[in-house]
XYZ file of C-alpha atoms in Angstrom:
639
model
C -29.246 -156.807 140.913
C -28.680 -156.886 144.628
C -31.002 -157.408 147.090
C -32.565 -154.290 149.148
C -29.900 -152.713 151.351
C -30.722 -150.746 154.751
C -29.197 -147.401 155.113
C -29.776 -146.242 158.273
C -33.275 -145.909 158.678
C -34.318 -145.871 155.360
C -34.623 -148.609 152.650
C -32.870 -148.379 149.396
C -34.967 -151.164 146.971
C -33.207 -151.333 143.293
C -35.276 -150.750 140.176
C -35.326 -154.211 138.292
C -34.276 -153.365 134.362
C -35.059 -155.282 131.532
C -32.059 -156.057 129.295
C -33.095 -156.726 125.564
C -30.280 -157.651 122.670
C -29.468 -155.914 120.723
C -29.758 -152.588 122.595
C -32.473 -150.266 122.236
C -32.238 -147.267 121.400
C -31.953 -144.616 124.748
C -35.494 -143.334 123.992
C -36.811 -146.680 124.044
C -34.902 -148.034 127.052
C -36.146 -144.862 129.082
C -39.844 -145.211 128.245
C -39.688 -148.715 129.126
C -37.924 -147.735 132.334
C -40.032 -148.671 136.068
C -39.631 -145.138 137.788
C -39.872 -144.957 141.579
C -42.276 -141.654 142.696
C -39.614 -139.116 143.543
C -41.114 -139.013 146.897
C -39.681 -142.200 147.249
C -35.671 -141.279 145.578
C -35.826 -138.443 148.521
C -37.299 -140.605 150.842
C -34.528 -143.665 150.404
C -31.561 -141.279 150.559
C -32.616 -139.079 153.581
C -34.133 -135.308 152.361
C -37.253 -134.517 154.125
C -40.239 -133.906 152.446
C -40.515 -130.292 154.041
C -36.893 -130.180 151.883
C -38.859 -130.720 148.210
C -40.113 -128.534 145.655
C -42.302 -131.255 143.638
C -42.123 -131.246 139.616
C -44.313 -133.788 138.768
C -44.481 -137.473 140.124
C -40.606 -137.909 139.026
C -38.877 -134.794 139.443
C -37.974 -132.142 142.184
C -36.131 -129.155 143.672
C -34.253 -129.368 146.496
C -33.995 -126.333 149.008
C -30.486 -124.787 150.485
C -31.968 -125.582 154.368
C -31.143 -129.147 153.516
C -27.532 -127.941 153.655
C -28.399 -126.309 157.214
C -29.921 -129.638 158.624
C -27.288 -131.962 157.591
C -24.225 -129.090 158.844
C -22.076 -131.413 161.083
C -22.788 -135.483 158.704
C -19.175 -135.911 157.390
C -19.120 -135.961 154.028
C -18.538 -139.015 151.720
C -16.443 -139.761 148.930
C -16.311 -137.478 146.001
C -15.207 -138.920 142.227
C -14.858 -137.265 139.556
C -14.903 -139.011 135.764
C -13.278 -137.246 133.255
C -11.946 -139.125 130.055
C -8.402 -138.786 127.466
C -9.486 -136.970 124.821
C -12.330 -138.036 122.576
C -13.304 -138.088 119.398
C -16.561 -135.846 118.108
C -18.454 -138.899 119.327
C -17.428 -138.180 122.681
C -16.551 -141.077 124.906
C -19.573 -141.921 127.181
C -18.329 -139.868 130.199
C -21.566 -139.629 131.317
C -23.037 -143.059 130.072
C -19.970 -144.418 133.106
C -20.989 -141.913 135.330
C -24.201 -142.690 135.475
C -23.211 -146.502 135.142
C -20.826 -146.485 138.315
C -23.236 -145.067 140.244
C -25.734 -147.886 139.305
C -23.014 -150.431 140.014
C -22.124 -148.823 143.421
C -25.380 -147.948 144.920
C -27.675 -151.201 143.598
C -25.157 -153.820 143.105
C -22.531 -152.787 145.886
C -25.269 -152.219 147.917
C -23.176 -148.197 148.850
C -25.064 -145.269 149.811
C -24.412 -143.001 146.074
C -24.880 -139.740 144.860
C -24.720 -138.754 140.415
C -24.305 -135.100 140.028
C -24.057 -134.177 136.958
C -24.900 -131.408 134.516
C -28.343 -130.366 132.743
C -27.579 -130.036 128.711
C -28.312 -127.331 126.309
C -31.543 -127.395 124.039
C -28.506 -126.485 121.179
C -26.667 -130.091 121.393
C -30.424 -131.274 121.866
C -32.011 -130.612 118.830
C -28.293 -129.873 116.685
C -26.504 -133.048 116.298
C -24.962 -134.174 119.444
C -28.926 -135.213 121.143
C -28.953 -135.915 125.075
C -26.481 -135.601 127.803
C -28.512 -138.297 129.779
C -26.005 -140.943 129.462
C -27.038 -144.296 127.756
C -28.264 -147.367 126.979
C -29.091 -149.461 129.935
C -27.082 -146.355 132.408
C -29.752 -143.470 131.879
C -31.167 -140.920 133.893
C -34.246 -140.472 133.995
C -37.062 -139.245 132.358
C -35.121 -138.863 129.830
C -37.133 -136.359 128.106
C -37.762 -133.564 130.532
C -33.233 -133.919 130.896
C -33.215 -133.423 127.946
C -35.446 -130.125 127.032
C -36.412 -127.353 129.690
C -36.621 -129.660 132.795
C -37.476 -127.103 135.702
C -36.540 -124.086 133.668
C -33.384 -123.094 135.165
C -32.074 -122.663 131.625
C -35.088 -120.299 130.857
C -34.227 -118.407 134.251
C -30.474 -118.078 133.025
C -31.763 -116.294 129.894
C -33.623 -113.658 131.811
C -31.213 -112.671 134.019
C -28.275 -112.290 131.232
C -30.346 -110.515 128.897
C -32.334 -108.484 131.584
C -28.295 -107.444 132.073
C -27.884 -106.830 128.337
C -30.814 -104.733 128.306
C -29.403 -102.234 131.038
C -26.475 -102.330 129.618
C -28.208 -100.970 125.970
C -30.748 -98.484 127.942
C -28.496 -96.881 130.634
C -25.595 -95.708 127.680
C -29.079 -94.422 125.290
C -30.706 -92.084 128.483
C -27.017 -90.768 129.386
C -26.875 -89.850 125.944
C -29.974 -88.166 125.707
C -29.584 -86.631 129.221
C -26.205 -84.348 129.279
C -26.507 -82.952 132.663
C -25.644 -84.831 135.293
C -28.011 -83.344 138.250
C -30.783 -83.831 135.890
C -29.605 -87.419 135.165
C -29.455 -88.492 138.660
C -32.510 -86.612 139.403
C -33.982 -89.122 136.951
C -32.074 -92.071 138.904
C -34.131 -91.235 141.850
C -37.391 -89.567 141.292
C -38.608 -87.509 143.642
C -42.033 -89.214 145.551
C -45.956 -87.430 146.027
C -44.222 -85.505 149.552
C -41.237 -84.364 147.471
C -38.372 -86.988 149.095
C -35.884 -88.994 147.130
C -34.270 -92.588 148.174
C -31.198 -94.860 147.190
C -32.336 -98.245 145.743
C -30.625 -101.242 147.676
C -28.518 -101.151 144.809
C -28.083 -97.672 144.278
C -26.985 -97.785 147.815
C -24.307 -101.162 147.099
C -22.593 -98.475 144.573
C -22.428 -95.443 146.659
C -20.186 -97.888 149.368
C -18.116 -98.897 146.145
C -17.733 -95.206 145.250
C -16.678 -94.106 149.076
C -19.368 -92.264 149.258
C -20.193 -92.633 152.842
C -24.136 -91.194 152.571
C -27.194 -92.732 152.765
C -29.885 -89.929 151.271
C -29.514 -88.308 148.168
C -30.204 -84.514 149.104
C -26.692 -85.421 150.726
C -24.392 -85.936 148.278
C -22.781 -82.880 147.096
C -23.288 -81.914 142.585
C -19.160 -83.795 142.340
C -21.014 -87.357 144.688
C -23.989 -86.668 142.319
C -22.498 -87.190 139.216
C -19.880 -89.457 139.620
C -23.088 -92.034 140.921
C -25.332 -91.113 137.906
C -22.365 -91.382 134.827
C -21.218 -94.004 134.141
C -19.965 -92.947 130.861
C -19.691 -96.768 129.587
C -17.341 -96.979 126.674
C -19.141 -98.948 123.436
C -16.172 -100.224 122.444
C -15.082 -102.042 125.945
C -18.682 -103.835 126.280
C -18.678 -108.269 126.552
C -21.777 -108.775 127.749
C -23.554 -110.266 124.883
C -27.388 -111.545 124.836
C -27.920 -115.276 124.795
C -30.598 -117.819 123.622
C -30.345 -121.677 123.896
C -30.994 -122.517 120.587
C -28.346 -122.919 117.876
C -28.653 -119.316 116.014
C -25.622 -119.223 113.645
C -27.174 -116.118 112.284
C -27.491 -114.400 115.609
C -23.523 -114.798 116.636
C -22.860 -111.275 115.320
C -25.474 -108.474 115.049
C -25.998 -104.756 114.717
C -28.755 -103.011 117.793
C -30.065 -99.809 117.230
C -31.547 -100.090 113.989
C -35.298 -98.639 115.188
C -36.263 -95.206 114.545
C -37.051 -94.549 118.356
C -33.142 -95.240 119.191
C -32.008 -92.480 117.585
C -29.263 -94.030 115.626
C -27.397 -95.231 118.695
C -26.395 -98.765 116.878
C -23.168 -101.063 118.207
C -22.244 -104.626 116.499
C -22.754 -106.833 119.816
C -23.612 -110.711 119.080
C -25.371 -113.287 120.883
C -23.930 -116.574 122.502
C -25.558 -119.838 123.777
C -26.981 -119.898 127.078
C -25.042 -122.336 128.481
C -21.921 -120.068 127.944
C -23.332 -117.368 129.564
C -20.852 -116.483 133.133
C -24.335 -116.680 135.261
C -24.733 -120.353 134.492
C -20.850 -120.591 135.809
C -21.669 -117.869 138.943
C -24.557 -120.992 139.307
C -22.318 -123.836 138.969
C -20.039 -122.277 141.374
C -22.151 -119.903 144.335
C -22.258 -121.380 147.427
C -25.757 -119.633 148.745
C -28.479 -116.796 147.759
C -25.637 -114.475 149.355
C -23.012 -115.306 147.517
C -25.220 -115.688 144.409
C -26.320 -111.968 144.906
C -22.191 -111.027 145.493
C -20.953 -113.039 142.602
C -23.878 -110.980 140.291
C -22.743 -107.356 141.483
C -19.160 -107.966 140.301
C -20.675 -109.171 136.637
C -17.444 -106.702 134.813
C -19.919 -105.834 131.354
C -17.089 -103.376 130.277
C -15.412 -100.266 131.237
C -15.817 -96.163 131.168
C -13.665 -94.177 128.922
C -11.844 -93.643 132.027
C -10.671 -97.443 132.119
C -12.499 -97.994 135.077
C -14.192 -101.395 135.134
C -17.941 -101.092 134.835
C -20.438 -104.011 137.037
C -24.117 -105.230 136.785
C -24.164 -103.714 140.398
C -23.237 -100.057 139.204
C -26.298 -100.746 136.720
C -28.563 -101.132 139.480
C -29.740 -104.718 138.068
C -28.013 -107.520 140.350
C -30.744 -107.506 142.873
C -33.454 -108.361 139.792
C -31.015 -110.632 138.434
C -30.798 -112.719 141.720
C -34.713 -112.641 142.021
C -35.177 -114.577 139.048
C -32.423 -116.780 139.684
C -33.471 -117.291 142.985
C -35.242 -121.059 142.249
C -32.863 -121.980 139.395
C -30.392 -121.754 142.623
C -32.268 -125.022 143.692
C -30.530 -128.862 142.352
C -32.889 -130.798 140.892
C -33.433 -134.238 142.045
C -33.970 -137.559 139.559
C -32.564 -141.460 139.009
C -31.070 -142.982 137.285
C -32.282 -146.278 135.634
C -32.226 -148.246 138.746
C -33.336 -146.144 140.818
C -30.473 -144.655 142.526
C -30.707 -140.505 143.125
C -28.930 -137.824 140.910
C -28.682 -134.269 141.188
C -28.942 -132.255 138.123
C -27.874 -128.796 138.337
C -25.807 -125.974 135.968
C -24.404 -127.299 132.582
C -22.097 -124.399 131.303
C -19.969 -125.000 128.651
C -16.404 -126.451 129.427
C -13.891 -124.670 127.116
C -15.621 -121.025 127.969
C -15.989 -121.786 131.394
C -15.521 -124.888 134.076
C -17.412 -127.234 132.633
C -18.697 -129.267 135.759
C -22.060 -129.113 137.651
C -23.081 -127.095 141.237
C -21.125 -126.758 144.048
C -24.668 -127.075 145.888
C -25.456 -130.446 144.360
C -22.237 -131.632 145.375
C -22.749 -130.417 149.156
C -26.091 -131.730 149.686
C -24.844 -135.197 147.758
C -22.332 -135.543 150.173
C -23.674 -134.902 152.956
C -26.369 -137.672 152.200
C -24.524 -140.387 150.594
C -21.353 -141.852 151.263
C -19.766 -142.178 147.117
C -20.398 -138.834 145.253
C -20.260 -139.138 141.783
C -19.749 -136.125 139.604
C -18.227 -135.012 136.107
C -15.939 -133.046 134.529
C -16.753 -131.566 131.052
C -14.779 -132.817 128.129
C -10.884 -134.370 128.475
C -8.852 -134.129 131.698
C -6.866 -131.821 130.281
C -9.685 -128.933 129.999
C -12.593 -130.511 132.690
C -10.647 -131.837 134.794
C -8.368 -129.740 135.590
C -10.971 -126.632 135.598
C -12.448 -129.282 138.464
C -9.435 -129.127 141.279
C -8.552 -126.096 140.156
C -11.892 -123.608 140.025
C -14.357 -126.040 141.456
C -12.443 -127.492 144.096
C -10.595 -124.387 145.156
C -14.011 -122.284 145.817
C -15.895 -125.220 146.941
C -13.453 -126.582 149.761
C -14.165 -129.697 148.474
C -11.612 -133.003 148.816
C -12.016 -135.108 145.662
C -10.624 -138.772 146.734
C -10.049 -140.635 142.750
C -9.941 -139.312 139.211
C -12.336 -141.476 136.627
C -10.937 -141.421 133.457
C -12.994 -142.890 130.613
C -11.079 -145.053 127.377
C -12.439 -146.215 124.443
C -10.703 -148.028 121.883
C -11.751 -146.002 118.356
C -10.364 -143.192 120.516
C -6.825 -144.447 121.126
C -6.739 -145.656 117.621
C -7.942 -142.212 116.612
C -4.862 -140.723 118.346
C -2.768 -143.617 116.861
C -2.859 -142.202 113.666
C -6.537 -143.710 112.714
C -8.764 -141.800 110.421
C -10.225 -138.779 110.890
C -13.452 -139.833 113.120
C -17.150 -137.591 111.948
C -20.302 -137.435 114.001
C -23.385 -139.474 112.003
C -20.689 -141.284 109.659
C -20.109 -145.171 109.948
C -16.707 -145.219 111.598
C -13.635 -146.432 109.100
C -13.416 -150.487 109.487
C -9.312 -149.338 110.933
C -11.991 -148.490 114.731
C -13.909 -151.908 114.304
C -11.148 -154.519 113.132
C -8.782 -155.552 115.717
C -5.176 -153.374 114.921
C -2.632 -152.985 117.935
C -0.315 -150.997 115.905
C -2.319 -148.464 115.328
C -3.808 -148.843 119.104
C -0.317 -148.926 121.048
C 0.070 -145.757 118.300
C -2.142 -143.640 120.720
C -1.431 -145.412 124.013
C 0.063 -141.951 124.657
C -2.919 -139.539 124.880
C -4.103 -142.012 127.773
C -1.171 -142.076 129.801
C -0.757 -138.301 129.526
C -4.109 -137.393 131.290
C -3.571 -140.295 134.155
C -0.048 -138.674 135.004
C -1.957 -134.817 134.573
C -4.303 -135.999 136.884
C -1.679 -137.894 139.350
C 0.003 -134.299 139.455
C -3.157 -133.239 141.514
C -2.319 -136.031 143.796
C -5.413 -137.944 143.364
C -5.813 -141.527 142.483
C -6.686 -143.410 139.091
C -8.793 -146.063 138.039
C -9.163 -146.355 133.995
C -12.934 -147.192 132.832
C -12.305 -148.642 129.627
C -15.965 -148.403 128.580
C -15.834 -150.836 125.562
C -17.455 -151.728 122.671
C -18.780 -155.342 121.140
C -16.154 -154.795 118.538
C -13.697 -154.872 121.250
C -11.166 -157.044 121.389
C -9.663 -158.676 124.172
C -5.981 -158.173 122.750
C -6.745 -154.448 122.566
C -8.161 -154.572 126.499
C -5.341 -155.829 127.859
C -2.964 -153.541 125.609
C -5.122 -150.368 127.132
C -5.053 -151.460 130.943
C -1.178 -152.536 131.066
C -0.400 -149.080 129.713
C -2.730 -147.577 132.212
C -1.098 -149.157 134.760
C 2.734 -148.256 133.428
C 1.506 -144.840 133.212
C 0.744 -145.307 137.458
C -2.913 -145.822 137.133
C -4.554 -147.883 140.955
C -6.082 -149.811 138.233
C -7.984 -150.329 134.813
C -10.521 -152.204 134.379
C -13.611 -152.947 131.269
C -17.136 -151.587 131.415
C -19.933 -152.823 129.798
C -22.273 -150.724 131.352
C -24.124 -149.055 127.927
C -25.052 -152.653 127.306
C -26.022 -154.475 131.096
C -26.385 -150.915 133.473
C -24.721 -151.085 137.016
C -24.305 -155.282 136.440
C -21.538 -154.195 133.466
C -19.968 -151.775 135.950
C -19.394 -153.441 139.002
C -15.626 -154.166 138.786
C -15.207 -150.536 138.384
C -17.034 -149.994 140.997
C -14.758 -152.228 143.046
C -11.745 -150.183 141.931
C -13.120 -146.961 142.760
C -14.119 -147.627 146.284
C -10.391 -149.596 146.925
C -8.781 -146.548 145.232
C -10.819 -144.431 146.952
C -9.474 -145.495 150.331
C -5.872 -144.742 149.464
C -4.815 -141.208 151.619
C -5.555 -138.680 149.047
C -2.774 -135.771 148.522
C -4.714 -133.348 146.728
C -2.606 -130.387 145.761
C -3.404 -127.361 142.831
C -1.836 -126.421 140.410
C -0.552 -122.675 141.001
C -0.905 -120.485 143.694
C -3.800 -118.079 143.282
C -0.354 -114.930 144.096
C 1.186 -115.776 140.679
C 0.580 -113.579 137.968
C -1.171 -114.373 135.192
C 1.688 -114.745 132.556
C 3.061 -117.270 135.074
C -0.827 -119.215 135.542
C -0.554 -119.493 131.953
C 2.407 -120.831 131.400
C 2.093 -124.024 134.491
C -1.159 -124.831 132.485
C 0.403 -124.683 129.667
C 3.756 -126.193 129.850
C 2.833 -129.121 132.680
C -0.882 -130.022 131.520
C -0.965 -129.858 127.260
C 2.940 -130.064 127.079
C 3.470 -126.988 125.237
C 7.198 -125.835 125.056
C 6.301 -122.443 126.199
C 3.449 -119.228 125.619
C 3.056 -116.634 123.453
C 0.755 -113.828 123.531
C -0.167 -111.710 120.839
C -0.935 -107.425 121.633
C -4.782 -108.139 122.270
C -3.618 -110.780 125.169
C -0.763 -108.427 126.757
C -3.253 -105.493 126.796
C -5.783 -106.948 128.800
C -2.825 -108.924 131.075
C -2.573 -105.314 131.941
C -5.682 -104.442 132.268
C -7.200 -107.091 134.502
C -3.831 -106.254 136.865
C -4.135 -103.157 137.132
C -7.513 -104.267 138.167
C -7.014 -106.587 140.493
C -8.768 -109.636 138.662
C -4.501 -110.918 138.408
C -5.013 -113.504 141.615
C -8.290 -114.957 139.891
C -7.944 -118.617 138.793
C -7.410 -119.460 135.416
C -10.241 -120.692 132.766
C -8.105 -121.842 129.915
C -10.772 -121.747 127.061
C -9.605 -124.363 123.953
C -10.116 -126.672 121.320
C -11.491 -130.352 123.600
C -10.473 -132.296 120.511
C -6.263 -132.168 121.416
C -3.985 -131.365 123.803
C -2.705 -128.458 122.451
C -5.093 -125.736 120.997
C -5.019 -127.409 117.434
C -7.971 -129.727 117.112
C -6.757 -132.038 114.455
C -3.227 -132.528 116.142
C -4.311 -135.819 117.968
C -1.894 -138.222 120.245
C 0.815 -136.534 122.077
C 1.652 -133.247 120.678
C 5.141 -132.102 121.035
C 7.235 -129.027 120.081
C 5.059 -126.250 120.562
C 4.344 -123.228 121.561
C 0.396 -121.831 122.485
C -0.711 -118.536 120.499
C -2.567 -116.711 123.489
C -4.973 -114.263 121.681
C -7.035 -112.816 123.744
C -7.860 -112.812 127.336
C -11.371 -112.323 129.165
C -12.701 -111.914 132.599
C -15.961 -113.674 134.582
C -15.088 -111.433 137.719
C -18.666 -112.958 139.168
C -17.877 -116.281 138.037
C -14.453 -115.822 140.074
C -11.575 -116.279 136.852
C -9.984 -115.070 133.857
C -10.210 -116.601 130.686
C -7.570 -116.786 128.014
C -8.760 -117.671 124.298
C -6.264 -120.049 122.325
C -7.708 -119.318 119.310
C -11.135 -118.757 118.440
C -14.073 -120.337 120.487
C -17.176 -120.494 119.169
C -19.830 -119.611 121.753
C -22.472 -120.480 119.730
C -23.164 -123.273 117.607
C -24.923 -123.533 114.514
C -27.300 -126.260 113.089
C -25.637 -128.761 110.429
C -27.346 -129.648 107.319
C -29.730 -132.444 108.736
C -30.411 -131.708 112.611
C -31.781 -134.337 114.941
C -35.573 -132.180 114.998
C -36.366 -133.545 112.497
C -36.782 -136.799 114.002
C -38.158 -135.055 117.444
C -42.101 -134.732 117.093
C -44.767 -135.995 119.482
C -47.188 -139.838 118.194
C -49.763 -140.018 120.702
C -48.735 -138.260 123.424
C -44.958 -139.443 123.804
C -41.970 -137.915 122.641
C -39.947 -139.529 119.757
C -36.785 -139.080 117.957
C -34.671 -137.852 121.360
C -31.464 -139.627 121.913
C-alpha cells in the first residue's frame, strides 16, 4: 500500500485492505471493508459540499453544475476496459476495471476515477449475481450497488410506463371520440373564464406540424383536426412496458381485457427496465435540456399514414423529464481501497450500447488524471459501440483500450467443453493444456486488431486464476504482442486488490502517453446497409449480409423518415463474434442475416437485430434469490 499522496490542495488517503486466504465471498469482503465517509471521497477528488446530494453516509449524487465550475479544466486520460468474447461466466471485466483503478490511485499515486454501470436487479436475483466487481477489487457498499442504489432504475421504470400508458389511453379516447373538434376541445379544455390554452408540450407539437400559432382559438378546423388526432396504427407500436425483474411470463401479454376498455385489446409485452430506450437516453444525454429533447424524439410507432409518432406528440415528454430529473445525476461511491467511483446508467449491451453515462465520464475527466470506464460484453459489442456511438455523442477521445482475457475463455474458443454458469468447470480449463489454449488465441487477436482499427493502443490484461500455469500465461502474452498489443500483463487483482494490478496500471500509464489517432469505423452519411456491412465484415469477420423482408421494409421506412443518418447499435449475441452463440473462436465463411431493424431515435441510434434478442430474461430453476436474506440486520447471499 502506498503512503498518502498529495493531490493539489487535497490529500488522498488509500483505504487499507486485509487480504485473506482463501479469498472469502464477495459479500464477506465488502462487509468487512472500512469505508470512508462519502464527503471525504468527494473532498479528496475535488468536489465541493454544495455539489453533493447525500444518500446516507457512503453514497451521494453529484449535481450537474459541477461541470460548469470545471469547464476550463483540461481532461484526464480516458481508458476503456473491454474483453475478448466471454464465456457465460464473464471474464472479470468489472473486477479488472476496479483493480486497475485501485492500482492507479492507491499504489501509483495517480488521481483516478472509475465510471461503471448500475446493475439490474434481474441478474442480481437471477443467476449471474451482482456487478460490483469481485474479490478484493469491488465497489462498496456492495449491497446498495447491487440493489436499489438511489432509485435511478425505478425512475426509468416510471417514465417508461407513463409513456406506455399514454399510448393506450390516447388510442382509447380517440376511438371513443370520432369528432375531431370535440377531441380538440377535450385536449384543450376551457377554464372557468372560457379561455383555452396550449401546454408547453402542445406548443412543441404545433411547431413540429408547422402550425405557427399559440392561441387554440386561432386554429382552423383543419389545423385542429391535424393537431388533435394522432391516429396511431396499433400494429406499428414498438414501445413496451418494463419492470426490473426477470419475469418470463410478461414477455408477451394481451392488454385491454377489462370491461371498461370496451374491447380495445392488443398484444404487447414487458422488457426488463435496463433494456428501455430511456436507460439508453440517460447514458447518452449531456444535460437536462438535452434529455428533455431526446425524450421528445422517442418514436413509439407510426400513424396510419406511415408518419412517426413521438412522445412529444403524446404530450408526455415533459412529465418523463420530471420523473428523471434526479436520475440524471451520477452516483458517487468508492472502491475497497478508497478511490472514487461514479455508478450511473446501465443499458443492455446487446440491444443498446452497453456503456455508463457520458455525464459521469465528463465530470470524472475534469477531476482526475485517469478515468477508467467499462464497455459491456466483448469488444465486438461494447467497445465498438463505445467508439461509434458514445464517443460520437460525447466528443471525448479515448487514449487506451484494456482488453481483458482469461485462459479459460481462450481454451473455450480453442474447442474446449461447453461452459455452463452454475456448474463446475471441466478439467480442460483447470489443467495445463497449451494446445487447446493455442487453438483459441485467434479470438483475442481479432479483438486486438479491431481496437487498433480505431487508432487506439491496446493493453491486454490477463485476468489470472490460480489454475493458470506460467507456460499458459506466457503463450497468451506472446500472442497478444504478435497481434499488435502494446503490452500484455498478468493481473491478480481479484485475490490481491490493487497491488495485484500495479504492473497493468504501469502498462496503461505508458500506453496513455502515446499519441492517439482515433477514428470512427464509418461515416454517418453512409446508407444504413453500408454501415451494417462495414461492422459485419470488419468487426465480426463475416463474408456478407442478408436482409430479411422485414429488415428491408424498415430500411425503406427509416430512410424515408430521415433516421438513416443515425449510428448503428448492432443487437447480437455476446457469446460469439458471429450471430450464432455456439460458434466460438474466429468464425469464417459465413453471412449474417439481419432479421429486423428498430429505431431508438431519442437515444440516437438504429438497432439491427442479428438473430433473436431476448429483452426479458427468465428465472432459472434455482435463482440466486434463494440465498438473499437478512440476518441480524445484515444482507446475506449476494455475490
